[in-house]
XYZ file of C-alpha atoms in Angstrom:
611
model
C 0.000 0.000 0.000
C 1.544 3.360 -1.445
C 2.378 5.660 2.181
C 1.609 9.209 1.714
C 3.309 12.139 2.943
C 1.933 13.298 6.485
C -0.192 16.389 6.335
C 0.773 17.229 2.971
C -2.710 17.967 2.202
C -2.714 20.213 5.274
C 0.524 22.171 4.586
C -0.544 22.491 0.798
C -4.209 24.206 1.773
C -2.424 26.123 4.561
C 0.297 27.551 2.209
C -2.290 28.423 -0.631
C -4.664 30.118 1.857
C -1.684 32.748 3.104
C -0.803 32.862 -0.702
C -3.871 34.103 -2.143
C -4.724 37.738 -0.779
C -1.754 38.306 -2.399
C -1.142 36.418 -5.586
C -5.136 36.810 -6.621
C -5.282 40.256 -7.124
C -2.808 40.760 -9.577
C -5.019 38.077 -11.346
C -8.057 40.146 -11.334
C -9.571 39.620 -8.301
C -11.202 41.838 -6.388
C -11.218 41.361 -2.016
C -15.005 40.864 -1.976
C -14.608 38.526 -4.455
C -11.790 36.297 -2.920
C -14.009 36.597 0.281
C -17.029 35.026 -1.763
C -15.032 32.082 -2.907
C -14.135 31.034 0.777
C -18.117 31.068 1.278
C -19.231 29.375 -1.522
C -16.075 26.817 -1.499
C -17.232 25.772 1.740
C -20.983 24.929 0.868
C -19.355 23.457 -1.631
C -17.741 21.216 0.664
C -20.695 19.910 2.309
C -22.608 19.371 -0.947
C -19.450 17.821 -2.443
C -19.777 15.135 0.349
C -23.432 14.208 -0.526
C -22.671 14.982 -4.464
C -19.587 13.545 -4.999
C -18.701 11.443 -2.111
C -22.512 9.630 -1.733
C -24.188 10.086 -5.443
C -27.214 12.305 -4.137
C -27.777 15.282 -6.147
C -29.730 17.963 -4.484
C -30.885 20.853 -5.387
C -32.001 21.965 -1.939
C -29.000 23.079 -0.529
C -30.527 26.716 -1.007
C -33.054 26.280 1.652
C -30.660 25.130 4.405
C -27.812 27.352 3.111
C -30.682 30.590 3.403
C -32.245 28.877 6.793
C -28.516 28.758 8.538
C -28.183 32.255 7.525
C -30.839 33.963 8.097
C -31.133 32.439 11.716
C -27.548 33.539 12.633
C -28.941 37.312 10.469
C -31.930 37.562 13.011
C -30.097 36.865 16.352
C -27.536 39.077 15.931
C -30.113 41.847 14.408
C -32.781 41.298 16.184
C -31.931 40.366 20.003
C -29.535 41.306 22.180
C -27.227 38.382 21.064
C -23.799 40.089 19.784
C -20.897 36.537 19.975
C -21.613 36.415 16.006
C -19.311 32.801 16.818
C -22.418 31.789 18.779
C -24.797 32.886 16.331
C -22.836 31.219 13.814
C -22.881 27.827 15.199
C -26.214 27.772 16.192
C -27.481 28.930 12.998
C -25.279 25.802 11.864
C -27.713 23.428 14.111
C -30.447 25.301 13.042
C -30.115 23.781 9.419
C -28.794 20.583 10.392
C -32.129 20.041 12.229
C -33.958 21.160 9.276
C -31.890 18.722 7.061
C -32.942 16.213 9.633
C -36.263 16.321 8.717
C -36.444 17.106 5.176
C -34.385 14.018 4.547
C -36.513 11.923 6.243
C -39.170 12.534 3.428
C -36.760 13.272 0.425
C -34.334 10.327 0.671
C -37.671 7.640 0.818
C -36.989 7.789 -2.613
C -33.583 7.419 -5.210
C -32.725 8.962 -8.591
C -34.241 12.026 -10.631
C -36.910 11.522 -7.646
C -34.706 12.602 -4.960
C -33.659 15.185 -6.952
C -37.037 16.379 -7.832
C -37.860 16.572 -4.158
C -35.113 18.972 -3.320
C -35.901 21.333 -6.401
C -39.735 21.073 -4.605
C -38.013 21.412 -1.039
C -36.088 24.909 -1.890
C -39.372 26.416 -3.679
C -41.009 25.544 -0.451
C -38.602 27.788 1.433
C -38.103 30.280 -0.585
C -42.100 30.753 -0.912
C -42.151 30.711 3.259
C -39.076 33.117 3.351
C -40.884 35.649 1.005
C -44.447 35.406 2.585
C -45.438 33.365 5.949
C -42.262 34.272 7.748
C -41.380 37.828 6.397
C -41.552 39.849 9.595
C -39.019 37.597 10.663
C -36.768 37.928 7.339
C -37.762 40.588 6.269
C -38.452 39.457 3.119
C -37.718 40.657 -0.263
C -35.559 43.423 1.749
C -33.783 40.694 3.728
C -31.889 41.451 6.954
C -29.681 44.559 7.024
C -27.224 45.697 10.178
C -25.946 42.192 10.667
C -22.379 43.364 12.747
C -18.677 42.244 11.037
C -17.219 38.783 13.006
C -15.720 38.943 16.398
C -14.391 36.661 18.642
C -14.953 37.406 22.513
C -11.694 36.446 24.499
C -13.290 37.674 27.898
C -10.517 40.015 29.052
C -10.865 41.412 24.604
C -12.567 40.955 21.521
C -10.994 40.902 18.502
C -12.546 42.622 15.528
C -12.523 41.092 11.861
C -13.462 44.557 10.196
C -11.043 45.281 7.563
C -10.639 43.400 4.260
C -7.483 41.435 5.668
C -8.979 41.000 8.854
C -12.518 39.192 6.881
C -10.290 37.182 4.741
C -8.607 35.729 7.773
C -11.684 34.867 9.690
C -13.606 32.965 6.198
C -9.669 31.684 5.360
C -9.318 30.085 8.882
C -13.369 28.829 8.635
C -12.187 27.323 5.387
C -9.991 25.502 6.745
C -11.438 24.256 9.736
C -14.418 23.024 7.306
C -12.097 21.066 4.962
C -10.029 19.610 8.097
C -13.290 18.273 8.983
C -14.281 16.970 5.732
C -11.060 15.139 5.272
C -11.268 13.463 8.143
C -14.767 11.841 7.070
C -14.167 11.226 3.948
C -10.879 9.037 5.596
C -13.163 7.486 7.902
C -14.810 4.263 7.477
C -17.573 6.528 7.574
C -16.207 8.152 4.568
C -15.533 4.612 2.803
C -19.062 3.604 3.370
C -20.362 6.472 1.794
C -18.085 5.724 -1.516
C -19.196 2.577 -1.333
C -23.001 4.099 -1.707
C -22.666 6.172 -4.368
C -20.828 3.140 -6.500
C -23.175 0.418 -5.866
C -25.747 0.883 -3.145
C -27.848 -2.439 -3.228
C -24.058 -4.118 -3.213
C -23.020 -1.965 0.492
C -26.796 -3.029 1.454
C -26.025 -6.334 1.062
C -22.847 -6.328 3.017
C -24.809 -5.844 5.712
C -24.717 -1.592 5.991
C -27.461 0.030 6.576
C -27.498 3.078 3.746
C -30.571 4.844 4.568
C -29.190 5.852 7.672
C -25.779 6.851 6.018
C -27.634 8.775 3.597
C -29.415 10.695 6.224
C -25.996 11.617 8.202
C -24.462 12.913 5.230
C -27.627 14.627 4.509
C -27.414 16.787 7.750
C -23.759 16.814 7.507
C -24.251 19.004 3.896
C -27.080 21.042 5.576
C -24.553 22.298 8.451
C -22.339 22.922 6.265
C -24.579 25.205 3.756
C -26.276 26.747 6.904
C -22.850 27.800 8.167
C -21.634 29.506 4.868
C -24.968 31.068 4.976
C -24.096 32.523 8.194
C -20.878 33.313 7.178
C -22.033 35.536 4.461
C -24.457 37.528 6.354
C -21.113 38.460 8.252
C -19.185 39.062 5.131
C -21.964 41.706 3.429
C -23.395 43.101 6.562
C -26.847 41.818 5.458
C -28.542 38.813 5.101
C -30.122 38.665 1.298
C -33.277 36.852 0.527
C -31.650 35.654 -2.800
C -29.770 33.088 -0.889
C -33.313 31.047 -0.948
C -33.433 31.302 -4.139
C -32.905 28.156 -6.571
C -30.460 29.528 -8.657
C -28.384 29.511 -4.994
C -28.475 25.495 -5.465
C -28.112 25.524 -9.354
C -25.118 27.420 -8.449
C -23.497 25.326 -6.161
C -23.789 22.274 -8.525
C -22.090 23.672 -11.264
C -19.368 25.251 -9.214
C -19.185 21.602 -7.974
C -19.176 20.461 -11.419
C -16.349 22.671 -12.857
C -13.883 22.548 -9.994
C -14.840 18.650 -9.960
C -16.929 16.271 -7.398
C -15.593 13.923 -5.331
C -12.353 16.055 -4.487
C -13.388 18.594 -1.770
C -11.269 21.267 -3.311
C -13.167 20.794 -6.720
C -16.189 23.230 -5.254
C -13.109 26.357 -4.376
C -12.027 26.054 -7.638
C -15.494 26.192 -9.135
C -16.441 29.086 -7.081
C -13.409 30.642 -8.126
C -14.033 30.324 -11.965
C -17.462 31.156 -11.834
C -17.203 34.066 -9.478
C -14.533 35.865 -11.508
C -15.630 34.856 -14.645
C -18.744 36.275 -13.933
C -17.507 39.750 -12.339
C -14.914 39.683 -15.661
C -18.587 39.892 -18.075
C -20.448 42.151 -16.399
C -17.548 44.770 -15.101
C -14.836 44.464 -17.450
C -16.980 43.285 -20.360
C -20.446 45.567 -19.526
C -22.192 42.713 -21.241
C -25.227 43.412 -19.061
C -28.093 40.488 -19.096
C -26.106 38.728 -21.663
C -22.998 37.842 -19.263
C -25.648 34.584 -17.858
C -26.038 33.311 -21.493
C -21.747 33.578 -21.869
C -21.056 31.821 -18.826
C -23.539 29.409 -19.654
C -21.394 28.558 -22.535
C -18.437 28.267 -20.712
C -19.728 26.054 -18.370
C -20.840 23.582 -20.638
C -17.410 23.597 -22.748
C -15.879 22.813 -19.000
C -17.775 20.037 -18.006
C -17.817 18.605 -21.651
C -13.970 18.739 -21.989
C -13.086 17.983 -18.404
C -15.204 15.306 -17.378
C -14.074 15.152 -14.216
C -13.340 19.176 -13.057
C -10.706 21.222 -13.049
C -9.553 19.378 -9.880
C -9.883 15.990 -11.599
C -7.944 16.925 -14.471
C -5.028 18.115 -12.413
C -5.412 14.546 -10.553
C -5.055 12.789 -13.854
C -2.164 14.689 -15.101
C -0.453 13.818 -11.647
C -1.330 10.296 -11.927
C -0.109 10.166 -15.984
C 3.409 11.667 -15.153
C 3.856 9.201 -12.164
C 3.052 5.985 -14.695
C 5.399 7.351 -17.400
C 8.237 8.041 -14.398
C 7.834 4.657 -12.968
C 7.202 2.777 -16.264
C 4.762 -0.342 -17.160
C 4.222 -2.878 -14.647
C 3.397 -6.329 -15.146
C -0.235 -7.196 -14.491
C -1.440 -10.038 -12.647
C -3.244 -12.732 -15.031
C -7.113 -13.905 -14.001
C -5.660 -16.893 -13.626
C -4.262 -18.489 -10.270
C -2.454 -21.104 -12.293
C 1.095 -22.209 -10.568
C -0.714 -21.713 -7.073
C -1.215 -24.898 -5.742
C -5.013 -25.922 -4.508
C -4.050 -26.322 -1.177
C -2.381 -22.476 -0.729
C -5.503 -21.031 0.061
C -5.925 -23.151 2.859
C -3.277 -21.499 4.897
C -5.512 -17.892 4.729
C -8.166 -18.224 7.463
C -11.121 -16.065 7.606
C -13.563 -16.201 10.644
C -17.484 -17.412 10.380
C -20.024 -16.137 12.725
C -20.909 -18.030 15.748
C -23.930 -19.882 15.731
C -26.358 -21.135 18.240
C -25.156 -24.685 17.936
C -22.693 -26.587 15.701
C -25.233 -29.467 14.338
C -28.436 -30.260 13.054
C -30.103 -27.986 10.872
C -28.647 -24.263 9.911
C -31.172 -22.889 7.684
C -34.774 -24.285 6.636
C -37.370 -23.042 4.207
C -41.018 -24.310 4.414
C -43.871 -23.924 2.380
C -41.862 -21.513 0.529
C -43.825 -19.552 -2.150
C -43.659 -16.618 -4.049
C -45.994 -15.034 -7.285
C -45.567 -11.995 -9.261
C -49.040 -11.040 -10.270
C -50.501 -14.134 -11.660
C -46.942 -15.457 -12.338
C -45.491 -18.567 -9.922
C -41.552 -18.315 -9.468
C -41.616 -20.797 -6.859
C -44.054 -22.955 -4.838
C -44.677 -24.614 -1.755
C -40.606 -25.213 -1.695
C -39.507 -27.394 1.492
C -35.898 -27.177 1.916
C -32.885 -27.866 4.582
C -29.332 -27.513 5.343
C -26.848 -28.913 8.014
C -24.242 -27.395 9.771
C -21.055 -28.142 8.126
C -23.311 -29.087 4.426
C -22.075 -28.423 1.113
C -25.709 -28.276 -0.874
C -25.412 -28.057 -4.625
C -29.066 -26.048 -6.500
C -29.431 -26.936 -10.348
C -32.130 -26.887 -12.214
C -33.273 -25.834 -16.270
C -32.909 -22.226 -16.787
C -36.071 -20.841 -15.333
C -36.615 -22.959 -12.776
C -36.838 -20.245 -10.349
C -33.299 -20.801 -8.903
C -32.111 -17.183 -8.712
C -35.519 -16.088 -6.956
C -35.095 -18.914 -4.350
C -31.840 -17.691 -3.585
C -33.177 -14.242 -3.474
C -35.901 -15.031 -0.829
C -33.370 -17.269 1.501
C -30.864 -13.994 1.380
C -33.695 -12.061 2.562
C -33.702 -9.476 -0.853
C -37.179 -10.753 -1.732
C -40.071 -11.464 0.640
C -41.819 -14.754 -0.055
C -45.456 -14.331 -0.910
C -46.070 -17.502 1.406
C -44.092 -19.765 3.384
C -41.293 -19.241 6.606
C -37.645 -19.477 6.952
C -35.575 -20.053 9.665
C -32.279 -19.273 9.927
C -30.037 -20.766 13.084
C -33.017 -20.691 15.164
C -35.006 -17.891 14.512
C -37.178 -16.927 11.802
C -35.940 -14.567 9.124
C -38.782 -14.706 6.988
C -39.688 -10.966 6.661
C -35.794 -9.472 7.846
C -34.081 -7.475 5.307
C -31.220 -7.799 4.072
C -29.286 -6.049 6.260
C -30.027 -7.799 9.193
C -29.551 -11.139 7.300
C -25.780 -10.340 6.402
C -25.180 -9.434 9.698
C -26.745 -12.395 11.518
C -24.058 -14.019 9.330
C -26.009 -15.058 5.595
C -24.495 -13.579 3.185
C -24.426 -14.247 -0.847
C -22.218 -13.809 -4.119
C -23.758 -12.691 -7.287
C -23.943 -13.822 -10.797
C -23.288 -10.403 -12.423
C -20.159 -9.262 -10.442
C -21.480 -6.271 -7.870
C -18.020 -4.507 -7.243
C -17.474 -1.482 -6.401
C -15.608 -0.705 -9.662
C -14.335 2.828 -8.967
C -12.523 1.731 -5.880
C -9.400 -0.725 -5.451
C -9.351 -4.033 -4.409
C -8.575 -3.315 -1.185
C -10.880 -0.426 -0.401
C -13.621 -2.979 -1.436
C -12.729 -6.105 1.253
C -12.558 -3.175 3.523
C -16.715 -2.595 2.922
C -17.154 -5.795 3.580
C -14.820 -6.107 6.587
C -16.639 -3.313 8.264
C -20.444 -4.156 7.626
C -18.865 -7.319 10.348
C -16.435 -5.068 12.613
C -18.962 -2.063 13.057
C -22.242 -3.739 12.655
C -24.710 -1.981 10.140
C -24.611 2.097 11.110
C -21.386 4.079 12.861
C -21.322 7.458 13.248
C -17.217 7.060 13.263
C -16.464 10.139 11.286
C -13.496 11.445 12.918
C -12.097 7.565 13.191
C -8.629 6.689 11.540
C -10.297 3.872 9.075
C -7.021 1.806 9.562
C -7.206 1.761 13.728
C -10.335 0.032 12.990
C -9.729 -3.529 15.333
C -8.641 -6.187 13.070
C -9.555 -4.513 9.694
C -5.948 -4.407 8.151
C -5.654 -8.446 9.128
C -9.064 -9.402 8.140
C -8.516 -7.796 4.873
C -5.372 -9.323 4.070
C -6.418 -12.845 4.928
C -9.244 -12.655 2.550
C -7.450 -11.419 -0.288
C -4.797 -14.239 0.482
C -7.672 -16.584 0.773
C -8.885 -15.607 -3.124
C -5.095 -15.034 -4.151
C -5.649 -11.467 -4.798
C -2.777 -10.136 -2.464
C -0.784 -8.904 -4.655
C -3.672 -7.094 -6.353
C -4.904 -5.207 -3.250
C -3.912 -1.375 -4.423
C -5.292 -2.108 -8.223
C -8.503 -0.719 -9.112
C -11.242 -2.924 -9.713
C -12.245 -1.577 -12.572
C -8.445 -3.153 -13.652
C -9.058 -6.534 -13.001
C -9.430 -9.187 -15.459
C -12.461 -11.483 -15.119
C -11.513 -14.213 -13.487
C -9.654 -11.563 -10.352
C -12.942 -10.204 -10.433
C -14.682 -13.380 -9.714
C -12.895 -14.144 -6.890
C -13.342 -10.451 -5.816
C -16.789 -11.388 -5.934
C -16.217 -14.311 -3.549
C -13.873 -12.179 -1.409
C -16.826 -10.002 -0.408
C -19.047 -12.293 0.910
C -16.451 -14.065 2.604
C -14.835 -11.355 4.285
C -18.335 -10.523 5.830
C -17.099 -13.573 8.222
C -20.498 -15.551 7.129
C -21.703 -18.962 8.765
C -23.922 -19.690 5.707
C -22.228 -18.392 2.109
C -24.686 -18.795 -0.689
C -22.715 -18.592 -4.230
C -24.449 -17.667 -7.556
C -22.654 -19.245 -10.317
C -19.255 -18.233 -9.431
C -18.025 -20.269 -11.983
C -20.135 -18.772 -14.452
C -17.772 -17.286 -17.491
C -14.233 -19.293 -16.623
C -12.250 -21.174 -18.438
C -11.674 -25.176 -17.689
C -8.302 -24.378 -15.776
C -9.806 -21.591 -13.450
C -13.294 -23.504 -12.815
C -10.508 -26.118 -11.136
C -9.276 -24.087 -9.295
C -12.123 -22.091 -8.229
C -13.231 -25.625 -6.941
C -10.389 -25.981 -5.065
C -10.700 -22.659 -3.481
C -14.279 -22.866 -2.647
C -13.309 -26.520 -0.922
C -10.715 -24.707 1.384
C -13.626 -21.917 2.108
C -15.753 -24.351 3.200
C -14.109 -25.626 5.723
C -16.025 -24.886 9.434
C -18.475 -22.820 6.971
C -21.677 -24.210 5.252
C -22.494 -23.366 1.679
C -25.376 -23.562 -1.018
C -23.477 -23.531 -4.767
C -26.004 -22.620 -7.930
C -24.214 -23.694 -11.081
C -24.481 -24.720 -14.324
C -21.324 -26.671 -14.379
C -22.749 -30.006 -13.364
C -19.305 -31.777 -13.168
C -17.644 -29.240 -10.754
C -21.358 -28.793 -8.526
C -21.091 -33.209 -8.016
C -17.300 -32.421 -7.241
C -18.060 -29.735 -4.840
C -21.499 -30.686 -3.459
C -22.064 -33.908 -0.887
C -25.995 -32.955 -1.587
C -27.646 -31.577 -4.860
C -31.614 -30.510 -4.923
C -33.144 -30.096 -7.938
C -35.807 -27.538 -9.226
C -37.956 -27.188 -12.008
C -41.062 -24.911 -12.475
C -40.369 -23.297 -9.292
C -40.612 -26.346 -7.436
C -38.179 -29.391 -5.858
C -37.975 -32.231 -8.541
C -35.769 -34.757 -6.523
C -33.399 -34.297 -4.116
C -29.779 -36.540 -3.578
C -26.400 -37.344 -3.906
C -24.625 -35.997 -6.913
C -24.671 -40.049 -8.350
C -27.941 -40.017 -7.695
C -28.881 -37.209 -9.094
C -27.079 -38.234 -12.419
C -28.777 -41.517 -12.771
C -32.257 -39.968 -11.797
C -34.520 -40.402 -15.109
C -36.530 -37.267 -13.546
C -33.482 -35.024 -13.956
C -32.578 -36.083 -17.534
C -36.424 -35.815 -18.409
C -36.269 -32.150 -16.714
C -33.015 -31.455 -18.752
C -33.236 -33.528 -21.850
C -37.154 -33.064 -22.249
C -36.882 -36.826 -23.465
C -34.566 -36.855 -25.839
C -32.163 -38.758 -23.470
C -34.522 -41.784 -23.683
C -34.912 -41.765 -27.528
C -31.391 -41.591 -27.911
C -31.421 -44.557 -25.862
């Protein structure tokens, strides 16, 4: 794993801050201007985290970023309140209790809905701001006489009145904001959110629970706009009602969107851009109404040509002249070949205790389930042992992948109950089924492409060391108990050590199959259900995928769906067979292979003509 430089980040935003009051203006820019960035790039920050960081675009970040303000406006206007630190802060709470709520209604649903929802949410305040609560607001006139920042030592108060004196205050705010922000997005906190906004019903399933992640990075962004909003009622002496408007939120996505999301300086630079450019057309230019039209144009040539921000780009160029310094590396194959069978047996990875170590583990009765008038499975009685290696086959469409679906606890049977060590799991989610310690790989490869190999076993590790919701935002993610040795023992256990810093999105097929396999196995299950994880390899990696999933099962009990007959008989000492959603015959793989009911289901007769 490549070490980086202590604090460089730290240094680097601390030297650029003291830089810029006096490098900017001899590019153009004005104080109040410079002063502006530092505001909007730290909105920006909090939106980046729910943007960039989570995948949740909202455009409400208006209505908490006018809500934080124009509470912190009113106290220090409007009572006898004068610590503008105090009124800052708690105009910060203010909005995060607001975001509270308004996420409990907008993140019930995912997508362009979500979206839609905030756009409806900041209309909503910005109607209330002009009309129910005016006397308080004051309207379309907003709140004037709001006092410059000070800071109350007790035996002094220091005064941020002049231009230098403002810049330090929003500089030092800055950077107290993106300290904070750093430090979540290098929690495992932060890696669960990443692991959201790549492949949500993937973390879900790993036993996290992502509503309530979404929610806490919800009210993290809300803080963060309220505070800014704050902030610039003490920058202009006045609170403006514009700050409810929408435009405020269509701003701060495309000054996340040209500085670049996902980056946390990305929204600074944005501001930046479109804070000059747009003081450059209007003062320098005079091109009146037309300046929104130009900038317009600008911003879609920026987001067109660099995909990923200005921030992004200067990432990639750093990461393209460290490959050409260090030079091509040799690449792992997919395949494990000159690994012997038994290495993987040295790699140990824990199982979840269970109420007993015999008898039955997990038993499905009566189990049914219809779509409409449509019968994936019926009335399907089923058992496994402790310690049982149970092979499913069955014609395509015999309702395999929705049986496994139900026992995972992704799909709720229509009829029927399983039990699952003990206790019935019949209606528990998935969440709560992963961390009771049943947990499933998937056909189609659910990765977390964008991240390495290692950042992905470290999901998994943590839905099992953390259980599923941790409000460890502040937590070093590698002083997490056990993570680093967990996540090394499953990698060894799927021979991908030597693979752990690649991306994912790197990998050939057959690293990503085992990848696959790594994931549910480093959620330390008792009961590992596979889906086809031989599906797609060639004859030498199906052996030793058989081999591998041989040393996994030992201590651990397993259910294998696969198409590959001949390695399911080698793997499985029990197959069960399904057709038309229900059990055909149940056996030992030689039984299985002589029974005339399983050539009739998969030969539709043919076998006995030919005979």
């Amino acid at each position: 794993m490549r070490r980086q430089i202590p604090f460089l980040v730290e240094a680097l935003t601390i030297l650029g801050l003291v830089a810029a009051p006096f490098v900017l203006p001899h590019l153009g820019f004005n104080p109040t201007t410079i002063n502006r960035i530092l505001v909007w790039g730290l909105v920006g920050i909090g939106f980046d985290l729910l943007f960039g960081y989570t995948g949740l675009l909202s455009f409400g970040q208006s209505a908490f970023f006018g809500s934080g303000g124009m509470f912190a406006a009113y106290l220090l206007t409007q009572t006898s309140m004068h610590n503008t630190v105090a009124a800052l802060l708690i105009g910060t709470v203010v909005a995060g209790v607001i975001g509270f709520f308004i996420g409990l209604i907008a993140l019930r649903r995912t997508g362009i809905y979500f979206a839609m929802i905030t756009v409806a949410i900041a209309e909503v305040f910005f109607f209330i701001e002009f009309n129910p609560l005016s006397a308080f607001t004051g309207g379309e006139n907003g709140l004037p006489g709001v006092p410059t920042p000070n800071l109350s030592l007790g035996f002094t108060t220091i005064e941020f009145s002049s231009n230098m004196g403002m810049y330090g205050f929003l500089a030092f705010c800055y950077f107290v904001g993106l300290m904070i922000a750093l430090r979540l997005v290098r929690s495992p906190f932060g890696l669960v959110l990443r692991a959201i906004r790549e492949n949500p019903l993937r973390a879900q399933a790993l036993g996290h629970n992502i509503q309530r992640y979404k929610l806490a990075v919800f009210v993290v962004a809300a803080m963060y706009a309220g505070f800014a909003g704050g902030l610039l009622a003490l920058m202009q002496g006045f609170m403006p009602p514009d700050a409810f408007m929408f435009s405020t939120s269509g701003e701060i996505v495309m000054q996340t969107a040209i500085g670049g999301a996902g980056t946390l300086f990305g929204p600074l630079l944005g501001a930046a851009v479109w804070l000059y450019l747009s003081d450059f057309f209007q003062t320098v230019l005079n091109l009146g109404a037309t300046w929104r039209l130009i900038l317009g144009i600008v911003f879609v040539l920026l987001v067109v040509f660099l995909r990923h921000g200005l921030a992004g780009a200067i990432s990639d160029a750093y990461r393209w002249m460290r490959r050409g310094r260090q030079g091509a590396q040799p690449q792992s194959g997919a395949s494990v070949a000159g690994r012997t069978p038994g290495t993987a047996s040295h790699a140990k990875v824990g199982r979840k205790p269970t109420k007993s170590k015999d008898g039955v583990l997990l038993s499905a009765t009566g189990l049914t389930k219809h779509y409409g008038g449509l019968a994936a499975n019926s009335d399907i009685d089923f058992s496994v042992m402790h310690g049982e290696i149970r092979g499913i086959i069955g014609p395509n469409g015999a309702g395999k992948s929705t049986f496994f679906k139900m026992l995972t606890c992704e799909v709720e049977p229509t009829a029927g109950k399983i039990v699952f060590d003990g206790r019935d799991i019949t209606k528990m989610g998935v969440i709560d089924a992963c961390q009771m310690g049943l947990t499933k790989s998937y056909q189609i490869n659910q990765l977390f492409e964008k991240l390495t190999v290692r950042q992905n076993l470290e999901i998994a590790v943590l839905g099992e060391v953390r259980g599923k919701f941790k409000l460890d935002m502040f937590r070093n993610l590698h002083k997490v108990r056990k993570l680093d040795h967990h996540v090394e023992g499953t990698a060894a256990l799927v021979h991908l050590s030597d693979r752990l810093d690649a991306p994912v999105s790197e990998l050939a097929y057959g690293e990503k199959r085992r990848l696959e396999i790594g994931l549910a196995l480093a959620t330390s299950p008792s009961l590992l259900l596979l889906d086809e994880p031989l599906a797609g390899m060639s004859t030498q990696e199906r052996v030793e995928t058989v081999a591998l999933l041989k040393a996994i099962a030992e201590g651990r009990t397993l259910i294998v769906i696969d198409h590959d007959m001949d390695s399911l008989f080698e793997l499985a000492g029990k197959v069960t067979v399904l057709q038309e959603g229900r059990v055909l015959v149940e056996g030992t793989p030689e039984e299985i292979k002589n029974n005339p009911l399983v050539q009739e289901a998969y030969l539709g007769g043919v076998h006995e003509e030919m005979v």
